[in-house]
CSV table of C-alpha atoms and ligand atoms in Angstrom, one decimal:
chain,number,residue,atom,x,y,z
A,94,MET,CA,-13.8,11.4,3.4
A,95,CYS,CA,-10.3,11.8,4.6
A,96,LEU,CA,-7.5,9.7,6.1
A,97,GLU,CA,-5.4,11.8,8.4
A,98,GLY,CA,-2.2,11.3,10.2
A,99,GLU,CA,-1.8,14.1,12.8
A,100,ASN,CA,1.4,14.9,14.7
A,101,ILE,CA,2.8,11.5,14.1
A,102,SER,CA,6.1,10.9,15.9
A,103,PHE,CA,7.9,7.6,16.0
A,104,GLY,CA,11.3,6.0,16.5
A,105,TYR,CA,12.3,2.3,16.4
A,106,LYS,CA,14.7,3.1,19.3
A,107,ARG,CA,14.2,5.5,22.2
A,108,ASN,CA,15.8,9.0,21.6
A,109,ASN,CA,16.1,8.3,17.9
A,110,LEU,CA,13.0,9.7,16.2
A,111,ILE,CA,12.5,8.9,12.5
A,112,LEU,CA,9.3,10.8,12.2
A,113,HIS,CA,8.5,14.0,14.2
A,114,ASN,CA,5.2,15.8,14.1
A,115,VAL,CA,4.3,14.6,10.7
A,116,ASN,CA,0.9,15.7,9.3
A,117,ILE,CA,-0.5,14.1,6.2
A,118,SER,CA,-4.0,13.9,4.8
A,119,LEU,CA,-5.3,11.8,2.0
A,120,GLU,CA,-8.7,12.4,0.5
A,121,SER,CA,-11.0,9.8,-1.0
A,122,GLY,CA,-10.6,9.4,-4.8
A,123,LYS,CA,-7.3,11.4,-4.8
A,124,LEU,CA,-3.7,10.2,-5.5
A,125,LEU,CA,-1.2,11.8,-3.2
A,126,GLY,CA,2.5,11.2,-4.0
A,127,LEU,CA,5.1,10.9,-1.2
A,128,ILE,CA,8.7,11.4,-2.1
A,129,GLY,CA,11.7,11.1,0.1
A,130,ASP,CA,15.3,9.8,0.3
A,131,SER,CA,16.0,6.2,1.0
A,132,GLY,CA,15.9,5.6,4.7
A,133,SER,CA,14.0,8.8,5.4
A,134,GLY,CA,11.0,7.0,6.9
A,135,LYS,CA,8.5,6.6,4.1
A,136,SER,CA,7.8,3.0,4.7
A,137,THR,CA,7.6,3.6,8.5
A,138,LEU,CA,4.9,6.3,7.9
A,139,CYS,CA,3.0,3.9,5.6
A,140,LYS,CA,3.0,1.2,8.3
A,141,ILE,CA,1.7,3.6,10.8
A,142,LEU,CA,-1.1,4.8,8.5
A,143,ALA,CA,-2.1,1.2,7.8
A,144,GLY,CA,-2.1,0.1,11.4
A,145,TYR,CA,0.9,-2.2,11.2
A,146,GLU,CA,2.8,-0.2,13.8
A,147,ASN,CA,1.0,0.9,17.0
A,148,ASN,CA,3.8,2.3,19.1
A,149,TYR,CA,3.6,5.9,17.8
A,150,GLN,CA,2.6,9.2,19.1
A,151,GLY,CA,-0.2,11.2,17.4
A,152,LYS,CA,-3.4,10.2,15.7
A,153,VAL,CA,-4.5,8.3,12.6
A,154,SER,CA,-8.1,8.8,11.8
A,155,ILE,CA,-10.7,8.6,9.1
A,156,ASN,CA,-13.1,11.6,9.2
A,157,GLY,CA,-11.8,12.3,12.7
A,158,LYS,CA,-12.5,8.8,14.0
A,159,GLU,CA,-9.7,6.5,15.0
A,160,ILE,CA,-9.7,3.2,13.2
A,161,PRO,CA,-10.7,0.2,15.3
A,162,PRO,CA,-7.8,-2.2,15.8
A,163,LYS,CA,-9.9,-5.3,15.1
A,164,GLY,CA,-11.9,-6.2,12.0
A,165,TYR,CA,-11.1,-5.3,8.4
A,166,ASN,CA,-8.9,-2.2,8.0
A,167,PRO,CA,-10.2,0.2,5.4
A,168,VAL,CA,-6.6,1.3,5.0
A,169,GLN,CA,-4.7,-1.4,3.1
A,170,LEU,CA,-0.9,-1.4,2.6
A,171,VAL,CA,0.8,-3.0,-0.4
A,172,PHE,CA,4.5,-2.9,-0.5
A,173,GLN,CA,7.5,-3.6,-2.7
A,174,HIS,CA,8.1,-7.2,-2.1
A,175,PRO,CA,4.9,-9.2,-2.6
A,176,GLU,CA,6.7,-12.5,-1.7
A,177,LYS,CA,7.1,-11.2,1.8
A,178,ALA,CA,3.3,-10.5,2.1
A,179,VAL,CA,2.2,-14.1,1.3
A,180,ASN,CA,2.4,-17.4,3.2
A,181,PRO,CA,4.7,-19.6,1.0
A,182,LYS,CA,2.8,-22.7,2.2
A,183,TRP,CA,-0.5,-21.5,0.9
A,184,LYS,CA,-1.9,-21.9,-2.6
A,185,MET,CA,-2.7,-18.6,-4.3
A,186,LYS,CA,-6.4,-19.1,-4.1
A,187,ASP,CA,-6.3,-19.4,-0.3
A,188,ILE,CA,-4.0,-16.4,-0.1
A,189,LEU,CA,-6.3,-14.4,-2.3
A,190,ASN,CA,-9.4,-15.1,-0.3
A,191,GLU,CA,-7.9,-14.9,3.2
A,192,GLY,CA,-9.9,-11.7,3.9
A,193,ASN,CA,-12.8,-11.2,1.6
A,194,ASN,CA,-13.6,-13.2,-1.5
A,195,VAL,CA,-12.1,-11.3,-4.3
A,196,SER,CA,-14.5,-10.7,-7.2
A,197,GLN,CA,-14.0,-12.1,-10.7
A,198,TYR,CA,-14.1,-8.6,-12.0
A,199,ILE,CA,-11.1,-7.6,-10.0
A,200,LEU,CA,-9.2,-10.8,-11.0
A,201,ASP,CA,-9.9,-10.1,-14.6
A,202,SER,CA,-8.9,-6.4,-14.3
A,203,PHE,CA,-5.5,-7.5,-13.1
A,204,GLY,CA,-5.2,-10.2,-15.7
A,205,ILE,CA,-5.0,-12.9,-13.0
A,206,LYS,CA,-5.5,-16.2,-14.8
A,207,GLN,CA,-7.6,-19.0,-13.5
A,208,ASN,CA,-4.7,-21.5,-13.5
A,209,TRP,CA,-2.5,-19.2,-11.4
A,210,LEU,CA,-4.9,-19.8,-8.5
A,211,ASN,CA,-3.7,-23.4,-8.1
A,212,ARG,CA,-0.1,-22.4,-7.9
A,213,TRP,CA,2.2,-21.8,-4.9
A,214,PRO,CA,3.6,-18.3,-4.5
A,215,ASN,CA,7.1,-19.4,-5.7
A,216,GLU,CA,5.6,-20.5,-9.0
A,217,LEU,CA,4.7,-16.9,-10.0
A,218,SER,CA,6.8,-14.0,-11.1
A,219,GLY,CA,7.1,-10.8,-9.0
A,220,GLY,CA,4.7,-9.0,-11.2
A,221,GLU,CA,2.1,-11.8,-11.1
A,222,LEU,CA,2.4,-11.9,-7.3
A,223,GLN,CA,2.0,-8.2,-7.0
A,224,ARG,CA,-1.2,-8.4,-9.0
A,225,PHE,CA,-2.5,-10.8,-6.4
A,226,ALA,CA,-1.4,-8.5,-3.5
A,227,LEU,CA,-3.3,-5.6,-5.1
A,228,ALA,CA,-6.4,-7.6,-5.9
A,229,ARG,CA,-6.5,-8.8,-2.3
A,230,ALA,CA,-6.0,-5.3,-1.0
A,231,LEU,CA,-8.7,-3.7,-3.2
A,232,GLY,CA,-11.7,-5.4,-1.5
A,233,PRO,CA,-15.1,-3.8,-1.3
A,234,LYS,CA,-14.4,-2.4,2.2
A,235,THR,CA,-11.1,-0.7,1.3
A,236,LYS,CA,-11.2,3.1,1.4
A,237,TYR,CA,-7.5,3.9,1.2
A,238,LEU,CA,-4.6,2.2,-0.5
A,239,ILE,CA,-1.1,2.8,0.7
A,240,ALA,CA,1.1,1.9,-2.2
A,241,ASP,CA,4.7,1.7,-0.9
A,242,GLU,CA,7.0,1.3,-4.0
A,243,ILE,CA,4.6,-1.3,-5.4
A,244,THR,CA,6.1,-1.4,-8.9
A,245,THR,CA,9.8,-0.5,-8.0
A,246,MET,CA,11.0,-4.1,-8.7
A,247,LEU,CA,9.0,-4.5,-12.0
A,248,ASP,CA,9.8,-3.8,-15.6
A,249,ALA,CA,8.4,-0.7,-17.3
A,250,ILE,CA,5.6,-2.6,-19.2
A,251,THR,CA,4.4,-4.5,-16.1
A,252,GLN,CA,4.6,-1.3,-14.1
A,253,ALA,CA,2.4,0.5,-16.6
A,254,GLN,CA,-0.1,-2.3,-16.8
A,255,ILE,CA,-0.4,-2.6,-13.1
A,256,TRP,CA,-0.8,1.1,-12.5
A,257,ASN,CA,-3.4,1.4,-15.3
A,258,THR,CA,-5.5,-1.2,-13.6
A,259,VAL,CA,-5.1,0.3,-10.1
A,260,LEU,CA,-6.1,3.7,-11.5
A,261,ASP,CA,-9.3,2.3,-13.0
A,262,ILE,CA,-10.3,0.5,-9.8
A,263,VAL,CA,-9.5,3.3,-7.4
A,264,LYS,CA,-11.5,5.7,-9.5
A,265,GLU,CA,-14.5,3.4,-9.7
A,266,MET,CA,-14.3,2.8,-5.9
A,267,SER,CA,-13.3,6.4,-4.9
A,268,ILE,CA,-10.3,5.0,-3.1
A,269,GLY,CA,-7.7,7.5,-1.9
A,270,VAL,CA,-4.1,6.3,-2.7
A,271,LEU,CA,-0.8,7.3,-1.2
A,272,VAL,CA,1.8,6.6,-3.9
A,273,VAL,CA,5.2,6.2,-2.4
A,274,SER,CA,8.1,6.1,-4.8
A,275,HIS,CA,11.5,7.5,-5.4
A,276,GLU,CA,10.6,7.7,-9.1
A,277,LYS,CA,9.6,11.3,-9.4
A,278,ASN,CA,8.4,10.9,-13.0
A,279,LEU,CA,6.0,8.1,-12.1
A,280,ILE,CA,4.6,10.1,-9.2
A,281,LYS,CA,4.2,13.2,-11.4
A,282,LYS,CA,2.3,11.2,-14.0
A,283,LEU,CA,0.0,9.5,-11.4
A,284,CYS,CA,-0.7,12.0,-8.7
A,285,HIS,CA,-2.9,15.0,-8.1
A,286,GLU,CA,-0.6,16.3,-5.5
A,287,ILE,CA,2.9,15.6,-4.2
A,288,VAL,CA,4.5,15.9,-0.7
A,289,TYR,CA,8.1,15.6,0.2
A,290,LEU,CA,8.6,13.8,3.5
A,291,ASP,CA,11.4,16.2,4.5
A,292,ASP,CA,9.0,19.1,4.2
A,293,ILE,CA,6.4,17.6,6.6
A,294,ASN,CA,8.9,15.9,9.0
A,295,ASP,CA,10.4,18.0,11.8
A,296,VAL,CA,13.3,15.4,12.5
B,152,ADP,N1,12.1,-2.7,12.0
B,152,ADP,C1,13.0,-1.8,12.1
B,152,ADP,N2,13.8,-1.7,13.2
B,152,ADP,C2,14.8,-0.7,13.3
B,152,ADP,N3,15.0,0.2,12.4
B,152,ADP,C3,14.3,0.2,11.3
B,152,ADP,C4,13.2,-0.8,11.1
B,152,ADP,N4,12.6,-0.5,9.9
B,152,ADP,C5,13.3,0.6,9.4
B,152,ADP,N5,14.2,1.0,10.2
B,152,ADP,C6,15.1,2.2,10.0
B,152,ADP,O1,14.3,3.3,10.0
B,152,ADP,C7,14.7,4.3,9.0
B,152,ADP,C8,13.5,4.6,8.0
B,152,ADP,O2,13.3,3.4,7.3
B,152,ADP,P1,12.1,3.3,6.2
B,152,ADP,O3,10.9,3.8,6.8
B,152,ADP,O4,12.1,1.9,5.7
B,152,ADP,O5,12.6,4.3,5.1
B,152,ADP,P2,12.3,4.5,3.6
B,152,ADP,O6,11.0,3.7,3.3
B,152,ADP,O7,12.1,6.0,3.4
B,152,ADP,O8,13.4,4.0,2.8
B,152,ADP,C9,15.9,3.7,8.4
B,152,ADP,O9,17.0,4.2,9.0
B,152,ADP,C10,15.8,2.2,8.7
B,152,ADP,O10,17.1,1.6,8.7
B,153,MG,MG1,10.7,2.2,1.9
């Protein structure tokens, strides 16, 4: 199985393209690193691949089929700031189970403690919140994970713990992962293959 972005072109403003004719393909069970300068359009490409941005040219597909706009998206995006991905007025257990019920196995894998579930988002650290964001994203119907700087804000130990868990789960579930980071060493350690956005972007 393969997630493909073909000839993706996009600009937030008319006549100001950020992405031009970008081609990228992510295979199931593989980790693909994406490197690029700050502001070069990495997050924009992530949003397009995960269906958050619809106003682009080109095609995003899985095995040649476009992804239906309604229903669970098998392409899940997790980004740098988990606090922006949760409703501050919801308790963690409601945030967690908004889509699918997250299994106890996934919760345990991320070290999510039972008593965290009764807390509000602002009662958790960034690392703890990011574990929730990942647990929520790695549901049984997820086929691809777009990991946009998911550990950039975290300390080295938390970063390693989180990536170890993600690696185990994506391997078991044969999930393809796009690893976006400006940390080349992290990407080199994690990924089977690396692409530079500049090399695949005609802008
Ligand atoms: N919602 C938005 N509206 C207008 N411009 C944006 C928006 N989001 C990002 N940009 C601009 O698009 C460019 C690419 O941003 P981004 O994709 O976030 O880059 P990266 O993730 O590589 O740092 C930047 O110049 C940024 O300022
Ligand atoms: Mg970014």
